[in-house]
C-alpha atoms as a PDB file:
ATOM      1  CA  UNK A   1      -0.026   0.171   0.037  1.00  0.00           C
ATOM      2  CA  UNK A   2       0.326   3.331  -0.952  1.00  0.00           C
ATOM      3  CA  UNK A   3       1.255   6.799   2.056  1.00  0.00           C
ATOM      4  CA  UNK A   4      -1.340   9.303   1.932  1.00  0.00           C
ATOM      5  CA  UNK A   5      -0.643  12.666   2.136  1.00  0.00           C
ATOM      6  CA  UNK A   6      -3.837  14.714   3.223  1.00  0.00           C
ATOM      7  CA  UNK A   7      -3.462  18.367   2.821  1.00  0.00           C
ATOM      8  CA  UNK A   8      -5.599  22.020   1.557  1.00  0.00           C
ATOM      9  CA  UNK A   9      -4.312  25.484  -0.700  1.00  0.00           C
ATOM     10  CA  UNK A  10      -7.388  26.642   2.369  1.00  0.00           C
ATOM     11  CA  UNK A  11      -4.326  25.481   4.868  1.00  0.00           C
ATOM     12  CA  UNK A  12      -2.549  28.915   3.376  1.00  0.00           C
ATOM     13  CA  UNK A  13      -5.181  31.198   3.958  1.00  0.00           C
ATOM     14  CA  UNK A  14      -4.542  31.042   7.572  1.00  0.00           C
ATOM     15  CA  UNK A  15      -1.994  34.062   7.714  1.00  0.00           C
ATOM     16  CA  UNK A  16      -0.244  34.725  10.778  1.00  0.00           C
ATOM     17  CA  UNK A  17       1.032  38.369  11.569  1.00  0.00           C
ATOM     18  CA  UNK A  18       4.324  39.430  10.361  1.00  0.00           C
ATOM     19  CA  UNK A  19       7.293  37.483  12.213  1.00  0.00           C
ATOM     20  CA  UNK A  20       4.850  35.304  13.540  1.00  0.00           C
ATOM     21  CA  UNK A  21       6.805  31.696  13.819  1.00  0.00           C
ATOM     22  CA  UNK A  22       3.201  28.977  12.567  1.00  0.00           C
ATOM     23  CA  UNK A  23       3.101  31.124   9.220  1.00  0.00           C
ATOM     24  CA  UNK A  24       2.346  30.380   5.485  1.00  0.00           C
ATOM     25  CA  UNK A  25       5.909  29.049   4.862  1.00  0.00           C
ATOM     26  CA  UNK A  26       5.520  26.723   6.677  1.00  0.00           C
ATOM     27  CA  UNK A  27       3.736  24.502   4.806  1.00  0.00           C
ATOM     28  CA  UNK A  28       5.263  26.258   1.840  1.00  0.00           C
ATOM     29  CA  UNK A  29       8.661  24.409   2.671  1.00  0.00           C
ATOM     30  CA  UNK A  30       6.994  21.203   4.134  1.00  0.00           C
ATOM     31  CA  UNK A  31       5.140  20.545   0.487  1.00  0.00           C
ATOM     32  CA  UNK A  32       8.456  21.665  -1.721  1.00  0.00           C
ATOM     33  CA  UNK A  33      10.240  19.251   0.069  1.00  0.00           C
ATOM     34  CA  UNK A  34       7.924  17.113  -0.288  1.00  0.00           C
ATOM     35  CA  UNK A  35       6.665  17.549  -3.877  1.00  0.00           C
ATOM     36  CA  UNK A  36       9.108  13.998  -5.448  1.00  0.00           C
ATOM     37  CA  UNK A  37       7.552  11.752  -2.993  1.00  0.00           C
ATOM     38  CA  UNK A  38       5.056   8.591  -4.212  1.00  0.00           C
ATOM     39  CA  UNK A  39       2.555   9.497  -2.116  1.00  0.00           C
ATOM     40  CA  UNK A  40      -1.007   9.376  -2.679  1.00  0.00           C
ATOM     41  CA  UNK A  41      -2.244  13.157  -2.812  1.00  0.00           C
ATOM     42  CA  UNK A  42      -5.826  13.806  -1.359  1.00  0.00           C
ATOM     43  CA  UNK A  43      -7.344  17.803  -0.554  1.00  0.00           C
ATOM     44  CA  UNK A  44      -8.702  17.225   2.815  1.00  0.00           C
ATOM     45  CA  UNK A  45     -12.233  17.423   2.855  1.00  0.00           C
ATOM     46  CA  UNK A  46     -13.972  20.004   5.495  1.00  0.00           C
ATOM     47  CA  UNK A  47     -14.679  18.357   8.550  1.00  0.00           C
ATOM     48  CA  UNK A  48     -17.868  18.661   9.523  1.00  0.00           C
ATOM     49  CA  UNK A  49     -19.598  19.850  13.078  1.00  0.00           C
ATOM     50  CA  UNK A  50     -20.335  17.057  14.006  1.00  0.00           C
ATOM     51  CA  UNK A  51     -17.043  15.076  14.088  1.00  0.00           C
ATOM     52  CA  UNK A  52     -15.526  18.386  16.036  1.00  0.00           C
ATOM     53  CA  UNK A  53     -17.970  18.633  19.306  1.00  0.00           C
ATOM     54  CA  UNK A  54     -16.484  14.802  20.237  1.00  0.00           C
ATOM     55  CA  UNK A  55     -14.618  17.060  21.803  1.00  0.00           C
ATOM     56  CA  UNK A  56     -15.353  20.330  21.566  1.00  0.00           C
ATOM     57  CA  UNK A  57     -18.790  22.100  22.605  1.00  0.00           C
ATOM     58  CA  UNK A  58     -20.495  23.849  19.920  1.00  0.00           C
ATOM     59  CA  UNK A  59     -20.492  27.209  21.825  1.00  0.00           C
ATOM     60  CA  UNK A  60     -16.582  26.929  20.966  1.00  0.00           C
ATOM     61  CA  UNK A  61     -16.740  26.722  16.966  1.00  0.00           C
ATOM     62  CA  UNK A  62     -19.497  29.525  17.636  1.00  0.00           C
ATOM     63  CA  UNK A  63     -17.396  31.665  19.931  1.00  0.00           C
ATOM     64  CA  UNK A  64     -15.079  30.784  16.280  1.00  0.00           C
ATOM     65  CA  UNK A  65     -16.456  32.212  14.216  1.00  0.00           C
ATOM     66  CA  UNK A  66     -17.879  35.665  16.381  1.00  0.00           C
ATOM     67  CA  UNK A  67     -14.150  36.359  15.961  1.00  0.00           C
ATOM     68  CA  UNK A  68     -13.649  35.550  12.563  1.00  0.00           C
ATOM     69  CA  UNK A  69     -12.345  39.386  10.783  1.00  0.00           C
ATOM     70  CA  UNK A  70     -13.080  40.136   7.598  1.00  0.00           C
ATOM     71  CA  UNK A  71     -10.225  41.928   6.961  1.00  0.00           C
ATOM     72  CA  UNK A  72      -6.931  42.261   8.670  1.00  0.00           C
ATOM     73  CA  UNK A  73      -6.299  39.680  12.055  1.00  0.00           C
ATOM     74  CA  UNK A  74      -7.663  39.188  15.159  1.00  0.00           C
ATOM     75  CA  UNK A  75      -6.058  38.346  18.224  1.00  0.00           C
ATOM     76  CA  UNK A  76      -8.041  35.728  20.649  1.00  0.00           C
ATOM     77  CA  UNK A  77      -4.521  36.251  23.081  1.00  0.00           C
ATOM     78  CA  UNK A  78      -0.638  36.891  23.391  1.00  0.00           C
ATOM     79  CA  UNK A  79       0.064  33.379  20.639  1.00  0.00           C
ATOM     80  CA  UNK A  80      -3.245  33.101  18.370  1.00  0.00           C
ATOM     81  CA  UNK A  81      -4.921  35.013  15.757  1.00  0.00           C
ATOM     82  CA  UNK A  82      -7.380  34.464  13.202  1.00  0.00           C
ATOM     83  CA  UNK A  83      -7.537  36.410   9.550  1.00  0.00           C
ATOM     84  CA  UNK A  84     -10.332  36.015   7.600  1.00  0.00           C
ATOM     85  CA  UNK A  85      -8.852  32.538   5.750  1.00  0.00           C
ATOM     86  CA  UNK A  86      -8.446  30.693   9.052  1.00  0.00           C
ATOM     87  CA  UNK A  87     -11.425  28.759   9.687  1.00  0.00           C
ATOM     88  CA  UNK A  88     -11.631  27.398   7.131  1.00  0.00           C
ATOM     89  CA  UNK A  89      -8.253  26.689   7.751  1.00  0.00           C
ATOM     90  CA  UNK A  90      -9.278  24.741  11.298  1.00  0.00           C
ATOM     91  CA  UNK A  91     -12.783  22.853   9.429  1.00  0.00           C
ATOM     92  CA  UNK A  92      -9.964  21.231   7.102  1.00  0.00           C
ATOM     93  CA  UNK A  93      -7.356  20.439   8.980  1.00  0.00           C
ATOM     94  CA  UNK A  94     -10.131  18.674  10.957  1.00  0.00           C
ATOM     95  CA  UNK A  95     -10.772  17.029   7.624  1.00  0.00           C
ATOM     96  CA  UNK A  96      -8.038  16.130   6.780  1.00  0.00           C
ATOM     97  CA  UNK A  97      -6.894  14.115  10.212  1.00  0.00           C
ATOM     98  CA  UNK A  98     -10.981  12.114   9.731  1.00  0.00           C
ATOM     99  CA  UNK A  99     -10.171  11.564   6.386  1.00  0.00           C
ATOM    100  CA  UNK A 100      -6.640  10.171   7.030  1.00  0.00           C
ATOM    101  CA  UNK A 101      -8.447   7.612   9.473  1.00  0.00           C
ATOM    102  CA  UNK A 102     -11.338   6.957   7.147  1.00  0.00           C
ATOM    103  CA  UNK A 103      -8.610   6.308   4.259  1.00  0.00           C
ATOM    104  CA  UNK A 104      -6.772   4.294   6.408  1.00  0.00           C
ATOM    105  CA  UNK A 105      -9.185   2.440   7.956  1.00  0.00           C
ATOM    106  CA  UNK A 106     -10.879   1.429   4.693  1.00  0.00           C
ATOM    107  CA  UNK A 107      -7.495   0.256   3.577  1.00  0.00           C
ATOM    108  CA  UNK A 108      -6.844   2.547   0.807  1.00  0.00           C
ATOM    109  CA  UNK A 109      -3.738   4.399   3.016  1.00  0.00           C
ATOM    110  CA  UNK A 110      -1.209   2.150   4.795  1.00  0.00           C
ATOM    111  CA  UNK A 111      -0.662   5.250   6.446  1.00  0.00           C
ATOM    112  CA  UNK A 112      -1.093   8.805   6.885  1.00  0.00           C
ATOM    113  CA  UNK A 113      -0.018  12.865   6.340  1.00  0.00           C
ATOM    114  CA  UNK A 114      -2.642  15.229   7.191  1.00  0.00           C
ATOM    115  CA  UNK A 115       0.023  18.277   6.316  1.00  0.00           C
ATOM    116  CA  UNK A 116      -2.163  21.258   7.810  1.00  0.00           C
ATOM    117  CA  UNK A 117      -2.733  24.823   9.412  1.00  0.00           C
ATOM    118  CA  UNK A 118      -3.394  25.513  12.599  1.00  0.00           C
ATOM    119  CA  UNK A 119      -2.333  23.594  14.240  1.00  0.00           C
ATOM    120  CA  UNK A 120      -4.358  21.680  16.765  1.00  0.00           C
ATOM    121  CA  UNK A 121      -2.468  19.897  20.371  1.00  0.00           C
ATOM    122  CA  UNK A 122      -2.749  22.937  22.651  1.00  0.00           C
ATOM    123  CA  UNK A 123      -6.130  23.703  22.047  1.00  0.00           C
ATOM    124  CA  UNK A 124      -7.965  22.621  24.730  1.00  0.00           C
ATOM    125  CA  UNK A 125     -11.756  21.939  25.279  1.00  0.00           C
ATOM    126  CA  UNK A 126     -13.566  26.198  24.562  1.00  0.00           C
ATOM    127  CA  UNK A 127      -9.500  27.486  24.738  1.00  0.00           C
ATOM    128  CA  UNK A 128      -8.577  28.179  21.691  1.00  0.00           C
ATOM    129  CA  UNK A 129      -4.849  28.544  22.563  1.00  0.00           C
ATOM    130  CA  UNK A 130      -1.101  28.027  21.710  1.00  0.00           C
ATOM    131  CA  UNK A 131      -1.769  28.337  17.456  1.00  0.00           C
ATOM    132  CA  UNK A 132      -4.347  26.315  17.332  1.00  0.00           C
ATOM    133  CA  UNK A 133      -8.647  25.953  17.591  1.00  0.00           C
ATOM    134  CA  UNK A 134      -9.811  23.034  16.956  1.00  0.00           C
ATOM    135  CA  UNK A 135      -7.927  20.049  18.903  1.00  0.00           C
ATOM    136  CA  UNK A 136      -6.659  18.133  14.970  1.00  0.00           C
ATOM    137  CA  UNK A 137      -5.592  14.928  16.956  1.00  0.00           C
ATOM    138  CA  UNK A 138      -7.746  14.173  20.038  1.00  0.00           C
ATOM    139  CA  UNK A 139     -10.844  14.898  17.827  1.00  0.00           C
ATOM    140  CA  UNK A 140      -9.603  12.150  14.772  1.00  0.00           C
ATOM    141  CA  UNK A 141      -8.653   9.871  17.531  1.00  0.00           C
ATOM    142  CA  UNK A 142     -12.816  10.108  18.652  1.00  0.00           C
ATOM    143  CA  UNK A 143     -14.018  10.338  15.193  1.00  0.00           C
ATOM    144  CA  UNK A 144     -11.931   6.256  14.954  1.00  0.00           C
ATOM    145  CA  UNK A 145     -13.752   5.590  17.837  1.00  0.00           C
ATOM    146  CA  UNK A 146     -17.091   6.339  17.634  1.00  0.00           C
ATOM    147  CA  UNK A 147     -17.446   5.645  14.292  1.00  0.00           C
ATOM    148  CA  UNK A 148     -15.834   3.533  13.430  1.00  0.00           C
ATOM    149  CA  UNK A 149     -15.995   1.648  16.293  1.00  0.00           C
ATOM    150  CA  UNK A 150     -12.328   1.033  17.093  1.00  0.00           C
ATOM    151  CA  UNK A 151     -12.202  -0.375  20.918  1.00  0.00           C
ATOM    152  CA  UNK A 152      -8.677   1.818  21.766  1.00  0.00           C
ATOM    153  CA  UNK A 153      -6.510   3.991  19.802  1.00  0.00           C
ATOM    154  CA  UNK A 154      -2.956   6.166  20.896  1.00  0.00           C
ATOM    155  CA  UNK A 155      -2.077   9.678  20.751  1.00  0.00           C
ATOM    156  CA  UNK A 156       1.393   9.697  20.572  1.00  0.00           C
ATOM    157  CA  UNK A 157       2.339  13.254  20.707  1.00  0.00           C
ATOM    158  CA  UNK A 158       6.486  14.424  20.260  1.00  0.00           C
ATOM    159  CA  UNK A 159       5.956  18.232  20.241  1.00  0.00           C
ATOM    160  CA  UNK A 160       8.773  19.877  21.991  1.00  0.00           C
ATOM    161  CA  UNK A 161       5.730  21.671  24.489  1.00  0.00           C
ATOM    162  CA  UNK A 162       3.897  19.827  25.685  1.00  0.00           C
ATOM    163  CA  UNK A 163      -0.503  18.773  24.443  1.00  0.00           C
ATOM    164  CA  UNK A 164      -2.653  20.681  27.008  1.00  0.00           C
ATOM    165  CA  UNK A 165      -5.038  20.417  24.874  1.00  0.00           C
ATOM    166  CA  UNK A 166      -4.922  16.642  24.068  1.00  0.00           C
ATOM    167  CA  UNK A 167      -5.050  15.767  27.602  1.00  0.00           C
ATOM    168  CA  UNK A 168      -7.281  18.022  28.423  1.00  0.00           C
ATOM    169  CA  UNK A 169      -9.492  16.581  25.355  1.00  0.00           C
ATOM    170  CA  UNK A 170      -8.914  12.868  25.756  1.00  0.00           C
ATOM    171  CA  UNK A 171      -8.545  13.154  30.101  1.00  0.00           C
ATOM    172  CA  UNK A 172     -11.814  10.616  30.975  1.00  0.00           C
ATOM    173  CA  UNK A 173     -11.771   8.741  27.557  1.00  0.00           C
ATOM    174  CA  UNK A 174     -10.545   6.060  29.212  1.00  0.00           C
ATOM    175  CA  UNK A 175     -10.433   3.816  25.204  1.00  0.00           C
ATOM    176  CA  UNK A 176      -7.836   6.475  24.198  1.00  0.00           C
ATOM    177  CA  UNK A 177      -3.991   6.742  25.305  1.00  0.00           C
ATOM    178  CA  UNK A 178      -1.843   9.736  25.401  1.00  0.00           C
ATOM    179  CA  UNK A 179       1.639   9.726  25.105  1.00  0.00           C
ATOM    180  CA  UNK A 180       3.455  13.239  25.343  1.00  0.00           C
ATOM    181  CA  UNK A 181       7.075  13.744  25.952  1.00  0.00           C
ATOM    182  CA  UNK A 182       8.103  17.532  26.457  1.00  0.00           C
ATOM    183  CA  UNK A 183      10.825  19.877  27.715  1.00  0.00           C
ATOM    184  CA  UNK A 184      10.233  21.050  30.684  1.00  0.00           C
ATOM    185  CA  UNK A 185      10.762  23.966  31.757  1.00  0.00           C
ATOM    186  CA  UNK A 186       8.377  24.172  28.952  1.00  0.00           C
ATOM    187  CA  UNK A 187       5.371  26.935  28.055  1.00  0.00           C
ATOM    188  CA  UNK A 188       2.638  25.982  28.415  1.00  0.00           C
ATOM    189  CA  UNK A 189       4.101  25.197  31.592  1.00  0.00           C
ATOM    190  CA  UNK A 190       2.034  21.737  31.983  1.00  0.00           C
ATOM    191  CA  UNK A 191       2.585  18.022  31.528  1.00  0.00           C
ATOM    192  CA  UNK A 192       4.114  16.858  34.807  1.00  0.00           C
ATOM    193  CA  UNK A 193       4.068  12.968  35.338  1.00  0.00           C
ATOM    194  CA  UNK A 194       1.952  13.327  38.742  1.00  0.00           C
ATOM    195  CA  UNK A 195      -0.580  14.043  35.412  1.00  0.00           C
ATOM    196  CA  UNK A 196      -1.836  10.465  34.674  1.00  0.00           C
ATOM    197  CA  UNK A 197      -5.676  11.574  32.892  1.00  0.00           C
ATOM    198  CA  UNK A 198      -8.917   9.690  34.713  1.00  0.00           C
ATOM    199  CA  UNK A 199      -8.310   6.452  33.455  1.00  0.00           C
ATOM    200  CA  UNK A 200      -4.305   6.465  33.719  1.00  0.00           C
ATOM    201  CA  UNK A 201      -4.319   7.003  30.358  1.00  0.00           C
ATOM    202  CA  UNK A 202      -2.573   9.565  30.363  1.00  0.00           C
ATOM    203  CA  UNK A 203       1.742   9.577  30.187  1.00  0.00           C
ATOM    204  CA  UNK A 204       3.570  12.623  30.390  1.00  0.00           C
ATOM    205  CA  UNK A 205       7.478  12.590  29.495  1.00  0.00           C
ATOM    206  CA  UNK A 206       9.026  15.619  30.277  1.00  0.00           C
ATOM    207  CA  UNK A 207      12.518  15.541  28.847  1.00  0.00           C
ATOM    208  CA  UNK A 208      15.422  18.747  30.625  1.00  0.00           C
ATOM    209  CA  UNK A 209      16.111  21.173  28.365  1.00  0.00           C
ATOM    210  CA  UNK A 210      19.663  20.939  26.459  1.00  0.00           C
ATOM    211  CA  UNK A 211      19.280  16.847  25.733  1.00  0.00           C
ATOM    212  CA  UNK A 212      19.841  15.899  22.810  1.00  0.00           C
ATOM    213  CA  UNK A 213      18.167  12.836  20.770  1.00  0.00           C
ATOM    214  CA  UNK A 214      20.286   9.289  23.109  1.00  0.00           C
ATOM    215  CA  UNK A 215      17.850  10.627  26.078  1.00  0.00           C
ATOM    216  CA  UNK A 216      14.529  11.198  23.864  1.00  0.00           C
ATOM    217  CA  UNK A 217      15.451   7.540  22.756  1.00  0.00           C
ATOM    218  CA  UNK A 218      16.468   5.511  25.895  1.00  0.00           C
ATOM    219  CA  UNK A 219      13.336   7.789  27.388  1.00  0.00           C
ATOM    220  CA  UNK A 220      10.462   6.205  24.377  1.00  0.00           C
ATOM    221  CA  UNK A 221      12.359   3.117  24.832  1.00  0.00           C
ATOM    222  CA  UNK A 222      12.189   1.911  28.447  1.00  0.00           C
ATOM    223  CA  UNK A 223       8.612   3.505  28.786  1.00  0.00           C
ATOM    224  CA  UNK A 224       6.473   4.993  25.895  1.00  0.00           C
ATOM    225  CA  UNK A 225       6.732   1.943  23.172  1.00  0.00           C
ATOM    226  CA  UNK A 226       6.867  -0.919  26.711  1.00  0.00           C
ATOM    227  CA  UNK A 227       2.708   1.340  28.295  1.00  0.00           C
ATOM    228  CA  UNK A 228       1.323   1.158  23.445  1.00  0.00           C
ATOM    229  CA  UNK A 229       3.104  -2.266  23.554  1.00  0.00           C
ATOM    230  CA  UNK A 230       0.530  -2.948  26.937  1.00  0.00           C
ATOM    231  CA  UNK A 231      -1.959  -1.045  25.254  1.00  0.00           C
ATOM    232  CA  UNK A 232      -2.388  -2.917  22.526  1.00  0.00           C
ATOM    233  CA  UNK A 233      -4.202   0.383  19.981  1.00  0.00           C
ATOM    234  CA  UNK A 234      -6.109  -0.297  17.409  1.00  0.00           C
ATOM    235  CA  UNK A 235      -4.353   2.736  16.146  1.00  0.00           C
ATOM    236  CA  UNK A 236      -1.646   4.655  16.736  1.00  0.00           C
ATOM    237  CA  UNK A 237      -2.016   8.211  15.682  1.00  0.00           C
ATOM    238  CA  UNK A 238       0.896  10.447  16.107  1.00  0.00           C
ATOM    239  CA  UNK A 239       1.129  14.616  16.902  1.00  0.00           C
ATOM    240  CA  UNK A 240       4.175  15.069  14.929  1.00  0.00           C
ATOM    241  CA  UNK A 241       5.462  18.622  15.817  1.00  0.00           C
ATOM    242  CA  UNK A 242       8.976  18.727  14.634  1.00  0.00           C
ATOM    243  CA  UNK A 243      10.009  21.689  16.975  1.00  0.00           C
ATOM    244  CA  UNK A 244      12.044  19.218  19.470  1.00  0.00           C
ATOM    245  CA  UNK A 245      15.147  19.405  16.557  1.00  0.00           C
ATOM    246  CA  UNK A 246      18.631  21.761  17.529  1.00  0.00           C
ATOM    247  CA  UNK A 247      17.739  24.024  14.835  1.00  0.00           C
ATOM    248  CA  UNK A 248      13.612  25.413  16.088  1.00  0.00           C
ATOM    249  CA  UNK A 249      14.286  28.684  17.807  1.00  0.00           C
ATOM    250  CA  UNK A 250      11.163  27.994  20.267  1.00  0.00           C
ATOM    251  CA  UNK A 251      13.103  25.984  22.351  1.00  0.00           C
ATOM    252  CA  UNK A 252      15.868  23.961  24.104  1.00  0.00           C
ATOM    253  CA  UNK A 253      16.175  20.403  23.286  1.00  0.00           C
ATOM    254  CA  UNK A 254      19.198  19.347  20.619  1.00  0.00           C
ATOM    255  CA  UNK A 255      17.423  16.763  18.830  1.00  0.00           C
ATOM    256  CA  UNK A 256      17.924  15.842  14.870  1.00  0.00           C
ATOM    257  CA  UNK A 257      16.541  14.644  11.740  1.00  0.00           C
ATOM    258  CA  UNK A 258      17.586  11.363  12.363  1.00  0.00           C
ATOM    259  CA  UNK A 259      16.659  11.202  16.036  1.00  0.00           C
ATOM    260  CA  UNK A 260      12.500  12.038  14.257  1.00  0.00           C
ATOM    261  CA  UNK A 261      12.669   9.431  11.021  1.00  0.00           C
ATOM    262  CA  UNK A 262      14.052   6.420  14.246  1.00  0.00           C
ATOM    263  CA  UNK A 263      11.329   7.877  16.630  1.00  0.00           C
ATOM    264  CA  UNK A 264       8.957   7.890  13.423  1.00  0.00           C
ATOM    265  CA  UNK A 265       9.504   4.148  12.124  1.00  0.00           C
ATOM    266  CA  UNK A 266      10.082   2.987  15.862  1.00  0.00           C
ATOM    267  CA  UNK A 267       6.174   3.959  16.594  1.00  0.00           C
ATOM    268  CA  UNK A 268       6.226   2.848  13.028  1.00  0.00           C
ATOM    269  CA  UNK A 269       7.544  -0.894  13.940  1.00  0.00           C
ATOM    270  CA  UNK A 270       4.997  -0.645  16.630  1.00  0.00           C
ATOM    271  CA  UNK A 271       1.789  -1.004  14.117  1.00  0.00           C
ATOM    272  CA  UNK A 272       2.744  -3.136  12.102  1.00  0.00           C
ATOM    273  CA  UNK A 273       2.788  -5.706  15.523  1.00  0.00           C
ATOM    274  CA  UNK A 274      -0.780  -4.807  17.183  1.00  0.00           C
ATOM    275  CA  UNK A 275      -2.762  -2.660  14.715  1.00  0.00           C
ATOM    276  CA  UNK A 276      -2.132  -3.552  11.287  1.00  0.00           C
ATOM    277  CA  UNK A 277       0.086  -0.994  11.096  1.00  0.00           C
ATOM    278  CA  UNK A 278      -2.539   1.918  10.916  1.00  0.00           C
ATOM    279  CA  UNK A 279      -1.140   5.132  11.817  1.00  0.00           C
ATOM    280  CA  UNK A 280      -2.055   8.935  11.234  1.00  0.00           C
ATOM    281  CA  UNK A 281      -0.330  11.514  12.048  1.00  0.00           C
ATOM    282  CA  UNK A 282      -0.671  15.157  11.472  1.00  0.00           C
ATOM    283  CA  UNK A 283       1.626  18.020  11.937  1.00  0.00           C
ATOM    284  CA  UNK A 284       2.189  19.846  14.906  1.00  0.00           C
ATOM    285  CA  UNK A 285       4.831  22.621  15.137  1.00  0.00           C
ATOM    286  CA  UNK A 286       8.677  23.603  14.080  1.00  0.00           C
ATOM    287  CA  UNK A 287       9.354  27.026  13.554  1.00  0.00           C
ATOM    288  CA  UNK A 288      13.035  26.490  11.957  1.00  0.00           C
ATOM    289  CA  UNK A 289      12.248  26.021   7.448  1.00  0.00           C
ATOM    290  CA  UNK A 290      15.243  24.140   6.440  1.00  0.00           C
ATOM    291  CA  UNK A 291      14.644  22.317   9.732  1.00  0.00           C
ATOM    292  CA  UNK A 292      10.841  21.949   9.794  1.00  0.00           C
ATOM    293  CA  UNK A 293      10.677  20.648   6.322  1.00  0.00           C
ATOM    294  CA  UNK A 294      14.438  17.860   6.478  1.00  0.00           C
ATOM    295  CA  UNK A 295      12.374  16.610   9.347  1.00  0.00           C
ATOM    296  CA  UNK A 296       9.091  15.910   8.722  1.00  0.00           C
ATOM    297  CA  UNK A 297      10.110  14.536   4.504  1.00  0.00           C
ATOM    298  CA  UNK A 298      12.854  11.824   7.497  1.00  0.00           C
ATOM    299  CA  UNK A 299       8.718  11.226   8.577  1.00  0.00           C
ATOM    300  CA  UNK A 300       7.656  10.237   6.137  1.00  0.00           C
ATOM    301  CA  UNK A 301      10.065   8.543   4.140  1.00  0.00           C
ATOM    302  CA  UNK A 302       9.129   6.261   7.209  1.00  0.00           C
ATOM    303  CA  UNK A 303       5.896   6.085   6.871  1.00  0.00           C
ATOM    304  CA  UNK A 304       5.933   5.266   2.944  1.00  0.00           C
ATOM    305  CA  UNK A 305       9.153   1.590   4.101  1.00  0.00           C
ATOM    306  CA  UNK A 306       6.469   1.438   6.887  1.00  0.00           C
ATOM    307  CA  UNK A 307       3.252   1.106   4.525  1.00  0.00           C
ATOM    308  CA  UNK A 308       5.171   0.046   1.277  1.00  0.00           C
END
């Protein structure tokens, strides 16, 4: 089978203020890095409100619609902004993840990467934050459980910032295991080991600043991978943030491109063992444009090797 790349031009229409790290160029660099790869290229549909409301109340959607500017930019907080195209982009981001789930479940694709923005893993139940408007991956996880009837899913989040939104949205979901590694201390300041979820279903793996990839590999090998194998999810979601890269300007970890590829390969191996290789990955962070493009290309190469 082949790896699906799911994206949409609307995701380029989410325009942030000049100098903002979560910029249109991030997706442009990624798509350029992937343009010659043998991928099944799919245009993301619009996500449905019903799917979004698996995680967020209707009032959250209403509030975002009310905040949408007709021109220019509107700040929801110091970090999170909306332009006239932002809400369509956010709906496409949700649609990309649910489409990825559909394709992997049906066997149309061996696995899938959703090249989307805005990202999602900081958006809490009713609070957009950290550049994020909807909890894309959490919505995908609930969709897999409730629409496709899976019994267990797992989310692995290797973004350098803690996925506080995913933790919030899946805290009481016994059918979802959430494993998240993050630099600590670092914004948003959450992600303590003591945060274990309502059903011992949250695994936080704090990593000290200036750590390199060998420490990440040891931590995942000793803690994350055994939890995944024990839980036996029927699909693995990856919140694929690339801001732990040594060149990233927003954090202080020192992972290499090879570290991201290794981690993806290991997750795909576990998926092959326990859930027929079902992996859905979605873009989160990564803010050095060249490092981001290189690391995403390596991540997608690993997905392609696994689906071949």
